[in-house]
Short mmCIF file of C-alpha atoms in Angstrom, two decimals:
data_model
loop_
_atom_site.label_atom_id
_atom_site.label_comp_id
_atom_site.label_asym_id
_atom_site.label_seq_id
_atom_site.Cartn_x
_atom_site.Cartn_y
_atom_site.Cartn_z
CA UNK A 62 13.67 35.01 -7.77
CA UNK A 63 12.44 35.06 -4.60
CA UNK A 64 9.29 33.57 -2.44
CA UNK A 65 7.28 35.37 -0.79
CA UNK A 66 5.86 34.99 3.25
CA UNK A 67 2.31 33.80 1.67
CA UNK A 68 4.09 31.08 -0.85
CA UNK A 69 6.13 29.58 2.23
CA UNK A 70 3.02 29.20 4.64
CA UNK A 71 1.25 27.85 1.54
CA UNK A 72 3.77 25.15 0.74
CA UNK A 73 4.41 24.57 4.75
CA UNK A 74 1.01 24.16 4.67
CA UNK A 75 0.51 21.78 2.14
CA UNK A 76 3.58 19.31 3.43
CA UNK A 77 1.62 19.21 6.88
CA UNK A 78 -1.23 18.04 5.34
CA UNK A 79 0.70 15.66 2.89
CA UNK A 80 2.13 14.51 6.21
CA UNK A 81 -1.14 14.37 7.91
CA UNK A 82 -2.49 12.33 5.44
CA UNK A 83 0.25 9.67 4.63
CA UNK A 84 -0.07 9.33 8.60
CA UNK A 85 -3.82 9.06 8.55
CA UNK A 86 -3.35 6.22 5.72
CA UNK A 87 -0.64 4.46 7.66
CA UNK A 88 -2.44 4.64 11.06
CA UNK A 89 -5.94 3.14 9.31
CA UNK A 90 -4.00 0.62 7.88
CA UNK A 91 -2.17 -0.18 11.03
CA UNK A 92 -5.14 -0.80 12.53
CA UNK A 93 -7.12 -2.79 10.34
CA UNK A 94 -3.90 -5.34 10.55
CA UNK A 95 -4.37 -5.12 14.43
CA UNK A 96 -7.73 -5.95 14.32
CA UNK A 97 -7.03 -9.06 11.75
CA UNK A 98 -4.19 -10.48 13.62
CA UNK A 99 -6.62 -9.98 17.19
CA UNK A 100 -9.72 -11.59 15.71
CA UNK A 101 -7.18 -14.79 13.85
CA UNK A 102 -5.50 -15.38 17.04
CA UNK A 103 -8.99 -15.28 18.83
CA UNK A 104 -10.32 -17.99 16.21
CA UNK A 105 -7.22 -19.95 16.00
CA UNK A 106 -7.38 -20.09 19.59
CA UNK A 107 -10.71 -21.28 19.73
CA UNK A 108 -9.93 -23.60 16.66
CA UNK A 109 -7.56 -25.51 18.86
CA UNK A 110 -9.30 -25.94 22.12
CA UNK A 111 -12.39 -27.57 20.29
CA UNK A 112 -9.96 -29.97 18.33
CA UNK A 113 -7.87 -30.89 21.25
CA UNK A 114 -11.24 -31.83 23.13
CA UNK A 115 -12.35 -33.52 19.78
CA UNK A 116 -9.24 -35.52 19.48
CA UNK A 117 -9.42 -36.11 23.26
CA UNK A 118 -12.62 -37.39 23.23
CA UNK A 119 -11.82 -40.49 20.66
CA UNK A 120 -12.79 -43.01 21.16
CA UNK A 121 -9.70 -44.98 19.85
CA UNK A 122 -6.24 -44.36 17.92
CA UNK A 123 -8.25 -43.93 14.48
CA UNK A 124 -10.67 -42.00 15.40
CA UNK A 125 -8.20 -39.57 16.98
CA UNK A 126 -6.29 -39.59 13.99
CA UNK A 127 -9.54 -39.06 11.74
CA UNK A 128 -10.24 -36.30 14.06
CA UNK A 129 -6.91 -34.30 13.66
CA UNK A 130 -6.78 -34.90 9.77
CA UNK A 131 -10.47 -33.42 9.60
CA UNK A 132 -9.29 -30.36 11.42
CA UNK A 133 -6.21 -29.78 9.66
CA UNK A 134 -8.31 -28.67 5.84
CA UNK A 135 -10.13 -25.74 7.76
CA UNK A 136 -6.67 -24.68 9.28
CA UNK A 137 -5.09 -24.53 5.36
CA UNK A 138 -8.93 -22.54 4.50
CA UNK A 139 -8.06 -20.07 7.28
CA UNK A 140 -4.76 -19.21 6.79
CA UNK A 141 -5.12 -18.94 3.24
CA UNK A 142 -8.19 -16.45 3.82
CA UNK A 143 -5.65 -14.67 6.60
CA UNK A 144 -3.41 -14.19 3.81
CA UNK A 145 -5.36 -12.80 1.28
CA UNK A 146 -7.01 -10.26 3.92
CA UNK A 147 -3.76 -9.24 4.92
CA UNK A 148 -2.84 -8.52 1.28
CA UNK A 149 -5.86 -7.06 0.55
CA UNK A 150 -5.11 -4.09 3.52
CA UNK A 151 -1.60 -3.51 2.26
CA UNK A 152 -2.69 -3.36 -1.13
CA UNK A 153 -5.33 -1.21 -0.52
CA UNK A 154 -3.08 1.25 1.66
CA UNK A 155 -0.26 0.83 -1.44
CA UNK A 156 -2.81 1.81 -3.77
CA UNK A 157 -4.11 5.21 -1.49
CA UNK A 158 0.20 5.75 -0.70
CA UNK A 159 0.23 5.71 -4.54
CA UNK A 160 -2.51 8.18 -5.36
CA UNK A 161 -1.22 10.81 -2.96
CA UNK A 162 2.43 10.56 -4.25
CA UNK A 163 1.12 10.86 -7.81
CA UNK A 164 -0.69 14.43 -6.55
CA UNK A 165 2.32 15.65 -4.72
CA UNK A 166 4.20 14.89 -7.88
CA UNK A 167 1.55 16.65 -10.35
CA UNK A 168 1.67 19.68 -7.53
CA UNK A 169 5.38 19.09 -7.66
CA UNK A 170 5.69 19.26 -11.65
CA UNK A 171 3.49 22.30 -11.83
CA UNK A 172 5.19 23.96 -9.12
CA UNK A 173 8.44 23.92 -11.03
CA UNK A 174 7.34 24.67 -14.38
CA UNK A 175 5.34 27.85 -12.87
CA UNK A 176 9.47 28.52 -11.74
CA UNK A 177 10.87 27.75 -14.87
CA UNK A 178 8.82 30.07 -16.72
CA UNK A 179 9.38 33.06 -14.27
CA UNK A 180 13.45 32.22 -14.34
CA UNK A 181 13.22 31.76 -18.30
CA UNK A 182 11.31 35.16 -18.51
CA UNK A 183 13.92 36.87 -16.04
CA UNK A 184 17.16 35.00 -17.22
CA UNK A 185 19.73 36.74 -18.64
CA UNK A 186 20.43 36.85 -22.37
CA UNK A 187 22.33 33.81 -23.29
CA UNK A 188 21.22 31.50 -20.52
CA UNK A 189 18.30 29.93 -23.08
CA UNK A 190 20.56 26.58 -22.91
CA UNK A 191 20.64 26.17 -19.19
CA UNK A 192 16.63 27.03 -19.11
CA UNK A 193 16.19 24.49 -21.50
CA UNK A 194 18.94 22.17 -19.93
CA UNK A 195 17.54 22.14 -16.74
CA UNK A 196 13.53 21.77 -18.82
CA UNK A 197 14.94 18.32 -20.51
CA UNK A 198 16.00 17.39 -17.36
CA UNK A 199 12.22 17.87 -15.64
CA UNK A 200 10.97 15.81 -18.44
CA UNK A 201 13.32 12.83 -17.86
CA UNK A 202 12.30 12.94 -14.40
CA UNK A 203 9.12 12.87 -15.12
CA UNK A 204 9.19 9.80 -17.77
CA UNK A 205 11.08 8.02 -14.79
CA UNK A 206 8.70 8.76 -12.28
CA UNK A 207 6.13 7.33 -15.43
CA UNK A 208 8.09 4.65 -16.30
CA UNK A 209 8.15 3.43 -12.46
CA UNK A 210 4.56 4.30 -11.42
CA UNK A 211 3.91 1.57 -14.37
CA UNK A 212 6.11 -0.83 -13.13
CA UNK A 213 4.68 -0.71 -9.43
CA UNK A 214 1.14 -0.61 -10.82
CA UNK A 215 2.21 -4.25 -13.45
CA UNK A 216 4.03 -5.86 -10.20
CA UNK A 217 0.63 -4.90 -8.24
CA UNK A 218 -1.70 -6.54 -10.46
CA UNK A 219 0.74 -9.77 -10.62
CA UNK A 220 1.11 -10.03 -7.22
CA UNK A 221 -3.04 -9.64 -6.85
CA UNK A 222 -2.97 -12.55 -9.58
CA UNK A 223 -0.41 -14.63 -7.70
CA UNK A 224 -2.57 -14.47 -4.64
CA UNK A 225 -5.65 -14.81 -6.60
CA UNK A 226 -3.80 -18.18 -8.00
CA UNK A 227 -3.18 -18.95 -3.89
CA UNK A 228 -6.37 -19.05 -2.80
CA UNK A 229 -8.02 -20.92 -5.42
CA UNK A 230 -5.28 -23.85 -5.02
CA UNK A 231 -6.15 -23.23 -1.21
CA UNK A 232 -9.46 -24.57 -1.88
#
């Protein structure tokens, strides 16, 4: 069996653009966290300076202390809002990593069945075993890959739940 000039530029092809896109996904996704850690470190910035000119402007040792102890639910608020935004981008770029692993697999799986048909067709007599050998083996590859794309996808949604659990305690 051999591949031909068109099937290699095709598949070349088809890994730049897998690699194009993963890249595309991580670079959005990179960004987005850049721009969340710029605009909390902007606020928290901000966030200080006004309390240490509230606290500064008490009148007395109470009122000081009110002062700080009023500031400090807002900072919880934030950082529990920082949180969830920041696993809201990573489980957002998980989820779009996900999808295009589960299409390079499907590509993958139909790739090498179309190869297993055209070696079972041109196999030698005899060789049925191997073909199907090497078929069983395909198909307990593919319930793993199954079996862990459920698993990722369960610990996903618990780990949404767990932070959904977060913020409402945060509140």
């Amino acid at each position: 069996m051999s591949i031909n000039t068109e099937q290699f530029a095709a598949a070349n092809k088809a890994t730049v653009d897998s690699l194009l896109s993963v890249a595309n996904t991580a670079l959005a996704s990179a960004e987005r966290i850049a721009a969340l850690n710029l605009n909390t470190a902007r606020a928290t910035l901000e966030d200080t300076v006004s309390g240490v000119k509230t606290v500064m402007s008490a009148k007395d040792p109470q009122a000081a202390l009110a002062a700080q102890t009023a500031l400090t639910q807002p900072a919880v608020e934030k950082a529990v809002a920082y949180s969830r935004s920041m696993y809201e981008i990573t489980a957002q770029t998980q989820q779009e990593l996900a999808k295009m692993v589960e299409a390079q697999f499907g590509d993958f799986q139909k790739s090498v069945a179309g190869m297993l048909e055209k070696a079972a067709k041109s196999a030698p007599a005899g060789s049925e075993s191997a073909v199907a050998a090497i078929q069983n083996a395909i198909a307990a590859a593919n319930s793993a890959f199954g079996n862990m794309n459920s698993v990722a996808k369960q610990f996903a949604e618990a780990a949404q739940k767990n932070i959904a659990a977060a913020t409402k305690q945060g509140k």
